[in-house]
Short mmCIF file of C-alpha atoms and ligand atoms in Angstrom, two decimals:
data_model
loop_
_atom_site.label_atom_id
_atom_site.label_comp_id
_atom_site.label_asym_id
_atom_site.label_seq_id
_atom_site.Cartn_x
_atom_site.Cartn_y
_atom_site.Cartn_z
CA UNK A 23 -29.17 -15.43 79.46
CA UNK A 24 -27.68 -15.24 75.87
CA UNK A 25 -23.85 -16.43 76.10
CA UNK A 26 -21.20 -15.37 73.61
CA UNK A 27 -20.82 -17.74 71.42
CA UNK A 28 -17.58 -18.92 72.13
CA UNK A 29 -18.14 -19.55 75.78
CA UNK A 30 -17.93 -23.24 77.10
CA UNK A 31 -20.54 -24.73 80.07
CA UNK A 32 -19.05 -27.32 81.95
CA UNK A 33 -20.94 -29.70 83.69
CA UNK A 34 -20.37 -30.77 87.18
CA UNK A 35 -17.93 -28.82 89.66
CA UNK A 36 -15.62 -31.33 90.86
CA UNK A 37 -12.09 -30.85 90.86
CA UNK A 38 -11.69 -32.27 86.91
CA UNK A 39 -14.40 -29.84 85.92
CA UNK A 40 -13.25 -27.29 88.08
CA UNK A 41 -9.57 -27.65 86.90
CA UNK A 42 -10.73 -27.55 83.28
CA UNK A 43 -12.60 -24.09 84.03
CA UNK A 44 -9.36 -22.81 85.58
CA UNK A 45 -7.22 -23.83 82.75
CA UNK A 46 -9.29 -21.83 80.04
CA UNK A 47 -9.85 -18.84 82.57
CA UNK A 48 -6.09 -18.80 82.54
CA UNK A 49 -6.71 -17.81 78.71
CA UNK A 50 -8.94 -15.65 79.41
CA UNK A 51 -11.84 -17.59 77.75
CA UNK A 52 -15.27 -17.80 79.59
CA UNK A 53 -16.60 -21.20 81.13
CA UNK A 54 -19.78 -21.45 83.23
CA UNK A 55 -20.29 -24.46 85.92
CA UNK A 56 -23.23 -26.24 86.73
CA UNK A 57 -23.51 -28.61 89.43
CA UNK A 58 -26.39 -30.37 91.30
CA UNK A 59 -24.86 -30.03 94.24
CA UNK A 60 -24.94 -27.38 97.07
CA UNK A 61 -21.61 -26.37 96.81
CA UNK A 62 -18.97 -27.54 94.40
CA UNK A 63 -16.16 -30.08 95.37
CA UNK A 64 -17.89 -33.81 94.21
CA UNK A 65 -16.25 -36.77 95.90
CA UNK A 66 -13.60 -34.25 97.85
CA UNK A 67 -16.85 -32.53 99.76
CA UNK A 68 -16.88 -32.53 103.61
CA UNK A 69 -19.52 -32.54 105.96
CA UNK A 70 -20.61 -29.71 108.54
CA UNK A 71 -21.71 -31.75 111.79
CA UNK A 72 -23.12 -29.21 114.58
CA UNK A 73 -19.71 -29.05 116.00
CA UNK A 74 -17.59 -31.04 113.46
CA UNK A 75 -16.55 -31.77 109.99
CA UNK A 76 -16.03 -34.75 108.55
CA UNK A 77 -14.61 -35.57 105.06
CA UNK A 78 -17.01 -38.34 103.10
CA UNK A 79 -14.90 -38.56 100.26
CA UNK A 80 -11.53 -38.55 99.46
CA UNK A 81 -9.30 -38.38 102.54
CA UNK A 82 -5.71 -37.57 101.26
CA UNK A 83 -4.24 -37.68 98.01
CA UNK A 84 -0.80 -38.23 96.60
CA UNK A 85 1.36 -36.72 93.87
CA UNK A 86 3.01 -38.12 90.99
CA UNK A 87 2.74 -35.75 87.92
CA UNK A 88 4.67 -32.36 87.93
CA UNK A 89 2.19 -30.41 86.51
CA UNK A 90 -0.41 -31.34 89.66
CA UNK A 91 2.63 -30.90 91.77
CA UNK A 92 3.23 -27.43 90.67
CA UNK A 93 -0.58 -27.16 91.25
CA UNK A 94 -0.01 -28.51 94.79
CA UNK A 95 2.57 -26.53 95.82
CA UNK A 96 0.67 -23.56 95.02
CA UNK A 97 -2.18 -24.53 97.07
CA UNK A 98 0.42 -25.70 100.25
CA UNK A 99 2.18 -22.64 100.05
CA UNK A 100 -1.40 -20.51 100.29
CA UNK A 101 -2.02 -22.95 103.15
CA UNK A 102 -5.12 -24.69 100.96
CA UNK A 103 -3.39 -27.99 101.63
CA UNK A 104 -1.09 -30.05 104.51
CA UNK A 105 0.40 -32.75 104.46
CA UNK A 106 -1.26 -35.53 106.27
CA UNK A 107 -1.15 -38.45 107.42
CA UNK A 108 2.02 -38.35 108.95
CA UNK A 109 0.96 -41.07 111.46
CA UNK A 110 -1.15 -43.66 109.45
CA UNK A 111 -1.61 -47.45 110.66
CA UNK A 112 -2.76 -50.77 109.50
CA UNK A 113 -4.10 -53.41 110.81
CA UNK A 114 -3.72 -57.13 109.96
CA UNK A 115 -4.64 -60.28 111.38
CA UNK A 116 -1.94 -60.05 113.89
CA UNK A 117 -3.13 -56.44 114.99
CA UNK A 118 -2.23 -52.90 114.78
CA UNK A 119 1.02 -51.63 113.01
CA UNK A 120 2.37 -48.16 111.94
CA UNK A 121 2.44 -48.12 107.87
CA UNK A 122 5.26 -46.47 106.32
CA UNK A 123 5.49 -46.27 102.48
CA UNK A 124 7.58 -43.64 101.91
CA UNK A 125 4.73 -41.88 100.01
CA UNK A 126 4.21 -38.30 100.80
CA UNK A 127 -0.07 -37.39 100.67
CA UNK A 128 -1.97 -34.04 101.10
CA UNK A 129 -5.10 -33.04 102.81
CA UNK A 130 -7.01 -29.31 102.57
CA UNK A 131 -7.31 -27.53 105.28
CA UNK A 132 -8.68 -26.93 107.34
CA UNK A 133 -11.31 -29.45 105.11
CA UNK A 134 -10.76 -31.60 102.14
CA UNK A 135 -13.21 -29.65 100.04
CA UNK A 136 -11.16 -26.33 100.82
CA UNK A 137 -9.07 -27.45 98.00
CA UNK A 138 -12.40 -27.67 95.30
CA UNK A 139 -13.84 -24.19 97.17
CA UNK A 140 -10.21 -22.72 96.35
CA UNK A 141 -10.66 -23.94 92.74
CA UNK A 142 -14.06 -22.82 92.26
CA UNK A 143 -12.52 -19.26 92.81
CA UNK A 144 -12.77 -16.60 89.69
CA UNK A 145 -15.50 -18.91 88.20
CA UNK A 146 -18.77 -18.82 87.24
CA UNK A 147 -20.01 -21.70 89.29
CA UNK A 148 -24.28 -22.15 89.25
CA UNK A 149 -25.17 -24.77 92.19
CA UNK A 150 -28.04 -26.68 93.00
CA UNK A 151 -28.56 -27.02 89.32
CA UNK A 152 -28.99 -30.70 87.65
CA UNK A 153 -28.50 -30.39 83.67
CA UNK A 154 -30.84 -33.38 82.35
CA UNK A 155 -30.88 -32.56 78.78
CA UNK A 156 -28.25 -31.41 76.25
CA UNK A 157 -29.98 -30.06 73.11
CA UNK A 158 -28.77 -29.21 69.99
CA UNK A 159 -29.48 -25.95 67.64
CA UNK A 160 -27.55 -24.31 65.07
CA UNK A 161 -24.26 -25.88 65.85
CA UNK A 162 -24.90 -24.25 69.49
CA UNK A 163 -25.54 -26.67 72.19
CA UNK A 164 -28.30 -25.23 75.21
CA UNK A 165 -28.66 -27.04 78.67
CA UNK A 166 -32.10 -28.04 80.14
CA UNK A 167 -31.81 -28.33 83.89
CA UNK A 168 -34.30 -30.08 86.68
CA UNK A 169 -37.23 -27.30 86.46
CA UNK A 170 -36.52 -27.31 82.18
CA UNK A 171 -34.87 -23.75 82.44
CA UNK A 172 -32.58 -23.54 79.30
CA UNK A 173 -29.01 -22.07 79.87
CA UNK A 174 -27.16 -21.20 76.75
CA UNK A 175 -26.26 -21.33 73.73
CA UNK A 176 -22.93 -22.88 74.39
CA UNK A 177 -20.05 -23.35 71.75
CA UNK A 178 -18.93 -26.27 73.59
CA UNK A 179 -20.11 -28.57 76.51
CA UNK A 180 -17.54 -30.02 78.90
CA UNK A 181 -19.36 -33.02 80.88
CA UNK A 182 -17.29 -33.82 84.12
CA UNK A 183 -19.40 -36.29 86.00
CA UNK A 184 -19.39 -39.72 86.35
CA UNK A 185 -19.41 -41.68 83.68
CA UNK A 186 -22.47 -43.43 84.14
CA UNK A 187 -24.13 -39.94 84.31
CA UNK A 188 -22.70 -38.53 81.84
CA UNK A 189 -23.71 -41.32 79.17
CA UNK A 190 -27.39 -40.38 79.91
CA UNK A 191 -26.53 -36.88 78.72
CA UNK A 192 -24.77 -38.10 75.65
CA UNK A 193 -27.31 -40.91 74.31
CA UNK A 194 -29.52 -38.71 72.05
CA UNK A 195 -26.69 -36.80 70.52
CA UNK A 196 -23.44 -39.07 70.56
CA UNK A 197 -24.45 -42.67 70.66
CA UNK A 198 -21.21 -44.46 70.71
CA UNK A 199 -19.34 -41.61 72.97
CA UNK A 200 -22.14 -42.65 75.24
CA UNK A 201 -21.04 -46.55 74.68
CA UNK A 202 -17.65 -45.41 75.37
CA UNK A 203 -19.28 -43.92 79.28
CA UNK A 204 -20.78 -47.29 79.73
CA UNK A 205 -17.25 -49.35 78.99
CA UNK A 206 -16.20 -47.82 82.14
CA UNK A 207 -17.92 -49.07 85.57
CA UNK A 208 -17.79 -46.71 88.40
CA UNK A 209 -18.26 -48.70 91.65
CA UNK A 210 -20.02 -47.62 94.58
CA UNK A 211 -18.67 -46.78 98.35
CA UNK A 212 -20.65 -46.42 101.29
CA UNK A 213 -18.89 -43.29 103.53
CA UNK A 214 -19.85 -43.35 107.58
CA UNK A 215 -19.13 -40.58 110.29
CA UNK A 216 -19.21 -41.26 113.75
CA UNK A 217 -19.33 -38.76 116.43
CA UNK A 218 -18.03 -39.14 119.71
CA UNK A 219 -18.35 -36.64 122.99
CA UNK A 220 -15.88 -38.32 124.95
CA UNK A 221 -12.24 -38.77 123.32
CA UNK A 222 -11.28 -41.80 121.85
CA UNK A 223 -9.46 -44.57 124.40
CA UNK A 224 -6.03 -45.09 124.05
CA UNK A 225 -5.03 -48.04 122.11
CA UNK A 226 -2.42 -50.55 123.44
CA UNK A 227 0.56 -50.78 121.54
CA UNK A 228 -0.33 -47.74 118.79
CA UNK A 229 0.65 -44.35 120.04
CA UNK A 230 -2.23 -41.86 120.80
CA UNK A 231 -1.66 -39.78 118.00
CA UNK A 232 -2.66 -42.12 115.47
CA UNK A 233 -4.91 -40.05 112.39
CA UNK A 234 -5.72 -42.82 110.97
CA UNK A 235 -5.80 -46.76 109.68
CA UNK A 236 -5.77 -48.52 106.41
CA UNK A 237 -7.80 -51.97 106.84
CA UNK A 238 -8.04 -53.05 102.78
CA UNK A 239 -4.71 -54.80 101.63
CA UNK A 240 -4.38 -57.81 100.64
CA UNK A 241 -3.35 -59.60 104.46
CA UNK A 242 -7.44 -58.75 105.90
CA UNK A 243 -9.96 -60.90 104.59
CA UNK A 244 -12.16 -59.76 101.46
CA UNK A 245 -15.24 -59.97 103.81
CA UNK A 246 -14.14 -56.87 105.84
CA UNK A 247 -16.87 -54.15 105.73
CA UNK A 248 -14.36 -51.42 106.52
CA UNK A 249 -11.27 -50.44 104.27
CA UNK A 250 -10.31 -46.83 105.96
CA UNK A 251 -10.97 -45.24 109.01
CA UNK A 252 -9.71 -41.27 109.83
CA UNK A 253 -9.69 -39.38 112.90
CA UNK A 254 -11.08 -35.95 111.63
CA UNK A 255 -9.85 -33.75 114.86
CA UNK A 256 -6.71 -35.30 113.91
CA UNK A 257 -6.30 -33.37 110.60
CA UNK A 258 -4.71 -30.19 110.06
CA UNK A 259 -6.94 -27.31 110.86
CA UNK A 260 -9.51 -29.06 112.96
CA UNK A 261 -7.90 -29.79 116.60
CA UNK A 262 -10.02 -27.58 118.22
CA UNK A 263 -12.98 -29.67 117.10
CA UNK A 264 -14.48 -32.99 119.10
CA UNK A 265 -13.67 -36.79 118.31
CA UNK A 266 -15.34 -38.32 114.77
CA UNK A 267 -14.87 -40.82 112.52
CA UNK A 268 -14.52 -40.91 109.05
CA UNK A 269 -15.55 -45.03 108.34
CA UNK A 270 -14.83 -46.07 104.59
CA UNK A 271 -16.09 -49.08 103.83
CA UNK A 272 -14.95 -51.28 101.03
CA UNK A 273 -16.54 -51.17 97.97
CA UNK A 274 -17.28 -55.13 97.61
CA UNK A 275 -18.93 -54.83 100.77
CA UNK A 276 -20.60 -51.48 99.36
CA UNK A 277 -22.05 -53.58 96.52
CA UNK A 278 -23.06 -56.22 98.15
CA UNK A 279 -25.09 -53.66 100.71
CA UNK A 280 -26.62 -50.77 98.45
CA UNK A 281 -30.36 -51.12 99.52
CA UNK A 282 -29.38 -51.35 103.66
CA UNK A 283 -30.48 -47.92 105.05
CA UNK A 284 -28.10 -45.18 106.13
CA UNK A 285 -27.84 -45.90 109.72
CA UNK A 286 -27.76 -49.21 109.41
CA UNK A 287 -24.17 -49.23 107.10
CA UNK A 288 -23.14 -46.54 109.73
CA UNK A 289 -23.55 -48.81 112.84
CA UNK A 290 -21.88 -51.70 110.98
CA UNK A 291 -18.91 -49.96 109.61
CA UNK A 292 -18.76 -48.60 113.34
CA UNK A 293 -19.16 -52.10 114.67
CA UNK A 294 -16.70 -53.14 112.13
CA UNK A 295 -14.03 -50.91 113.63
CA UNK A 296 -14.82 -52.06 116.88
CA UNK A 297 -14.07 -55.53 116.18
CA UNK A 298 -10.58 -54.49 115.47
CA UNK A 299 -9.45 -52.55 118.08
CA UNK A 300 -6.95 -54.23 120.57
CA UNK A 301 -8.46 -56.51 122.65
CA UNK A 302 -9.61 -54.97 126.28
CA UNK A 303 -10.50 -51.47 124.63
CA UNK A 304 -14.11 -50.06 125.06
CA UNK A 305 -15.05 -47.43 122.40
CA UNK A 306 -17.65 -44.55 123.90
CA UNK A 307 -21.07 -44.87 122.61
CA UNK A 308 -21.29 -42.42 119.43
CA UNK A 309 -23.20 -39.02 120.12
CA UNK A 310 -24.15 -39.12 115.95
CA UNK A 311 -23.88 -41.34 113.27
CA UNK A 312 -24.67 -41.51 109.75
CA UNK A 313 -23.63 -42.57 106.20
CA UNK A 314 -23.69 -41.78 102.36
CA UNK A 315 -23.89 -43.87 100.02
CA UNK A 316 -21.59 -42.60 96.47
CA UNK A 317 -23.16 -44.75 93.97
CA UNK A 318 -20.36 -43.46 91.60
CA UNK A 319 -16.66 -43.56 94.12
CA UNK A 320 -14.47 -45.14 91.36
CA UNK A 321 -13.90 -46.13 88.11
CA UNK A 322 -12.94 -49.38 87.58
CA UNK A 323 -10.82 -48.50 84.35
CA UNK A 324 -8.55 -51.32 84.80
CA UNK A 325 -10.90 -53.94 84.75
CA UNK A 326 -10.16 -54.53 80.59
CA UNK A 327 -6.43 -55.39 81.92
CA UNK A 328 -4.54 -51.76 81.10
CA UNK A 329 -5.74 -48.43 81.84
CA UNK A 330 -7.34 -46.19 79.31
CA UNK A 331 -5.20 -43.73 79.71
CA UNK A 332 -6.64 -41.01 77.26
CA UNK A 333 -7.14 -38.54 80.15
CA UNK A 334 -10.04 -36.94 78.11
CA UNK A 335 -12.55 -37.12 75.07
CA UNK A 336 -14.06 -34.95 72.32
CA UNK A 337 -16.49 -34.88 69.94
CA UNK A 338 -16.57 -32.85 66.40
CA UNK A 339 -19.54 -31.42 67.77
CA UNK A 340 -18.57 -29.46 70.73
CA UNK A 341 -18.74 -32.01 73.46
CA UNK A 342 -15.84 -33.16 75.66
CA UNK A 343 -15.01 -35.48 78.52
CA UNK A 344 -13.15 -35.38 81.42
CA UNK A 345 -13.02 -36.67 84.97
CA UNK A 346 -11.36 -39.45 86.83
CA UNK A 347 -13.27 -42.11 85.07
CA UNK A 348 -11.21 -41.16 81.73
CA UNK A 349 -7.82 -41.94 83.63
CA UNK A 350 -7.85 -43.55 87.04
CA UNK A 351 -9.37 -43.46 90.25
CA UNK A 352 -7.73 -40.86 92.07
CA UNK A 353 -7.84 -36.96 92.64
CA UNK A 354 -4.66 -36.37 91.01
CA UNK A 355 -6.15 -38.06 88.00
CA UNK A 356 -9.44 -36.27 88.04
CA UNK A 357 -7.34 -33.13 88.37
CA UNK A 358 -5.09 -33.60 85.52
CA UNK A 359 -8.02 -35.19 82.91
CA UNK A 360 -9.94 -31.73 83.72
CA UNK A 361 -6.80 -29.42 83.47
CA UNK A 362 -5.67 -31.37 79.89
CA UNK A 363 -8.63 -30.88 78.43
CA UNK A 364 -8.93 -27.37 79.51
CA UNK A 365 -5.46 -26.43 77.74
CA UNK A 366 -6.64 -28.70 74.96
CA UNK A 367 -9.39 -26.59 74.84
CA UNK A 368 -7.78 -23.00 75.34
CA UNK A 369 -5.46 -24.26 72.33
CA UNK A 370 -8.00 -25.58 70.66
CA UNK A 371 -6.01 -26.04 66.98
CA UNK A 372 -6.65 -29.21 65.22
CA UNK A 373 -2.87 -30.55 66.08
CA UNK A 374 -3.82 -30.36 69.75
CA UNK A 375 -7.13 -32.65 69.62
CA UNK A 376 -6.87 -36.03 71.30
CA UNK A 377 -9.73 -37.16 69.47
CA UNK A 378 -12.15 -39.91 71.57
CA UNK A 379 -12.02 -42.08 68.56
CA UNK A 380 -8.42 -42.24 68.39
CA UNK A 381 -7.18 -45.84 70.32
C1 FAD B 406 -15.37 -42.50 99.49
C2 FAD B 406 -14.30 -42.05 98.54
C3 FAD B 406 -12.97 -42.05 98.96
C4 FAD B 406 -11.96 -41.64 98.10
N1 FAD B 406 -10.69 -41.61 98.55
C5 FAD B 406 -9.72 -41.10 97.76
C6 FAD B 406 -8.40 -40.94 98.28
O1 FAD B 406 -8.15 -41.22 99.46
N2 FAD B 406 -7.44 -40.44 97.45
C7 FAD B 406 -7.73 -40.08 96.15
O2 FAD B 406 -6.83 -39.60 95.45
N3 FAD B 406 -8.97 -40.22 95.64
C8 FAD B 406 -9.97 -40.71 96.42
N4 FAD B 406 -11.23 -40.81 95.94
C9 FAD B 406 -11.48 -40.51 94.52
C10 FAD B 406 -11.60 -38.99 94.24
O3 FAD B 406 -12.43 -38.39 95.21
C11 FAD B 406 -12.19 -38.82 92.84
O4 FAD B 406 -11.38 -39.50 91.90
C12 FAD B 406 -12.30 -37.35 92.38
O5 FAD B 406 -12.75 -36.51 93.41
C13 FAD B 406 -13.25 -37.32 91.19
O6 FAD B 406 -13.39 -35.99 90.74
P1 FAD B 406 -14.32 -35.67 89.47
O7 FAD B 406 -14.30 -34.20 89.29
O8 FAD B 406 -13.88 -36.53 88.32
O9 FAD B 406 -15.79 -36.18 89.84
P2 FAD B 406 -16.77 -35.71 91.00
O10 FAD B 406 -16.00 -35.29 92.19
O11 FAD B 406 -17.76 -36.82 91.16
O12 FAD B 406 -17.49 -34.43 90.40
C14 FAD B 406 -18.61 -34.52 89.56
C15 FAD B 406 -19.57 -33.38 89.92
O13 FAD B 406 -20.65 -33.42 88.97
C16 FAD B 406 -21.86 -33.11 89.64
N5 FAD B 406 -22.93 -33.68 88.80
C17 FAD B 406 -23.18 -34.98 88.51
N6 FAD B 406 -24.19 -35.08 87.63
C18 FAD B 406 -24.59 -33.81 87.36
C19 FAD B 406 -25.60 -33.25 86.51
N7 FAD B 406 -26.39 -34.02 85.74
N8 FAD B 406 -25.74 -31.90 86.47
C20 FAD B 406 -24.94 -31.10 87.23
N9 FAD B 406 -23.97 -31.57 88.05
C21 FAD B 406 -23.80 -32.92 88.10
C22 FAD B 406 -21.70 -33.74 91.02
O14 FAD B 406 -22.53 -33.09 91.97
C23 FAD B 406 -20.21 -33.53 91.30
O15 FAD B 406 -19.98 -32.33 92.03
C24 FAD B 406 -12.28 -41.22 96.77
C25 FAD B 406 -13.61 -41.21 96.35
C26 FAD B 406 -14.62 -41.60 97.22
C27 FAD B 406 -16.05 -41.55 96.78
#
């Protein structure tokens, strides 16, 4: 369908593109998602088990930025978000001990990706819809999707995917914005569940609310499959649910096993928990397992030595940038790349353009 001509497409429905189409709603100026996916949310969706749900991506996040803590607040006081973990662990070498860092981090409730299904709210957000093409035609830009349906014309194009994905899009029409995608690697994560019908044993020496346990710092051996494991009935909003596991494993260990098969990563990951329970403790046999594999969990932006740090790009031509790959690997980051842009694009004057091209 014909779009006015000022309206803006955005593509991909996680929270940075999500956060941009809020920010120019809140102006009152049109934007219309597309995402590939079922529902919108990205790498903050959660999966419905038969009688469970267990977050695959992101499992908390934390605050730094007043803007997303505004945002945050918002969301807590609408009861969108919790805080959580309150009882997280780590293990070392030496075994099992409670973590405290002083840092406060949030969880939605009563799933992660209530906080992306709260965002997607007042917007026009097309699922199950894969944009493979961008093409250009009389300073309008149209999107060509899996079954080559065109939606448009577009005044602008916001593309807030991965950046590995999104330099495919950008190839034919802005080679070195495309080069610019490619400078940043976005490393892969396989993400297990495990399902249990009997509760969990208690653990000697941790108390039996532990949620959950941080495996990936720098006293535990590089070699460790797992970096994160979470207790999902443990988070707020899903006690009256049975005993999973959310099994993160770390993303060498991810690279070095892309091709293994599903089940297989889950049983190791599992396996790999296993190992590091106390000694004497018998975990019940898992009632379901499984795994995904996110060949895009995080950008690797300070591999060059200093983060980029430009939260978003732009083109002359109508095309922008946004997403956690444009300022670091985190939700907060994703959020606030999406919802600069968006103001950047609501203002739109020439004082207000961060330019890509600009160092
Ligand atoms: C396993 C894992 C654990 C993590 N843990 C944490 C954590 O504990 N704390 C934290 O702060 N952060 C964590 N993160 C990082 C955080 O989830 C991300 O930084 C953030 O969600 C990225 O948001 P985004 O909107 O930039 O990208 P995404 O969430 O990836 O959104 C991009 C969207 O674009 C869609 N898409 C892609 N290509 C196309 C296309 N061609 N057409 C249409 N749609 C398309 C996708 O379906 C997706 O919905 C984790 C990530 C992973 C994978």
């Amino acid at each position: 369908m014909p779009q006015p001509p000022t309206s803006t497409a955005i593509i991909g429905a996680g929270i940075a593109g999500l956060a941009c189409g809020q920010a120019l709603r809140a102006t009152g100026r049109p934007a219309h998602l597309f995402d590939k996916g079922r529902a919108p949310g990205g790498r903050m969706s959660s999966r419905r088990l038969p009688d469970a749900v267990v977050d695959l991506g992101a499992q908390f996040f934390s605050v730094r930025d007043p803007a997303f803590r505004h945002q945050v607040g918002a969301w807590q006081d609408a009861g969108h978000v919790a805080t959580w973990p309150d009882a997280l662990w780590q293990v070392t070498e030496t075994g099992w001990q409670r973590h405290r860092d002083g840092v406060e981090r949030f969880i939605g409730t009563p799933r992660m990706s209530a906080v992306t299904r709260q965002l997607a709210e007042g917007l026009d957000v097309v699922t199950g819809t894969r944009i493979e093409r961008l093409e250009a035609q009389d300073d309008q830009w149209w999107l060509l999707d899996q079954h080559q349906l065109r939606h448009g014309p577009f005044a602008r194009v916001v593309i807030a995917i991965p950046t590995p994905q999104a330099a495919a899009l950008l190839v034919e029409h802005e080679p070195s914005l495309a080069e610019a995608c490619e400078a940043v690697t976005q490393r892969p994560c396989w993400a297990g569940w495990a399902r249990f019908d009997a509760p969990l044993p208690s653990l000697p020496g941790v108390d039996d609310d532990w949620q959950a346990v941080r495996l990936d710092h720098d006293r535990m051996p590089a070699v460790e499959a797992l970096r994160f494991a979470s207790r999902n009935d443990h988070k707020p909003g899903r006690h009256d649910q049975g005993e999973s596991l959310s099994l993160l494993a770390r993303l060498e260990w991810s690279e070095a096993h892309l091709a293994l098969d599903a089940e297989a990563v889950a049983r190791q990951l599992l396996e790999a928990f296993r190992e590091r329970l106390p000694r004497g403790v018998t975990l019940p046999e898992p009632s379901d397992l499984g795994a995904h594999l996110w060949r895009y969990a995080q950008p690797d932006i300070c591999a060059a030595g200093e983060p980029i740090n430009l939260d978003y790009r732009r083109s002359s031509t109508g095309l922008a940038l946004c997403g956690d790959g444009w300022r670091g690997p985190r939700v907060e980051d994703a959020w606030l790349s999406g919802h600069h842009l968006g103001e950047a694009l609501a203002a739109d004057t020439p004082g207000s353009l961060r330019d890509w091209r600009l160092p």
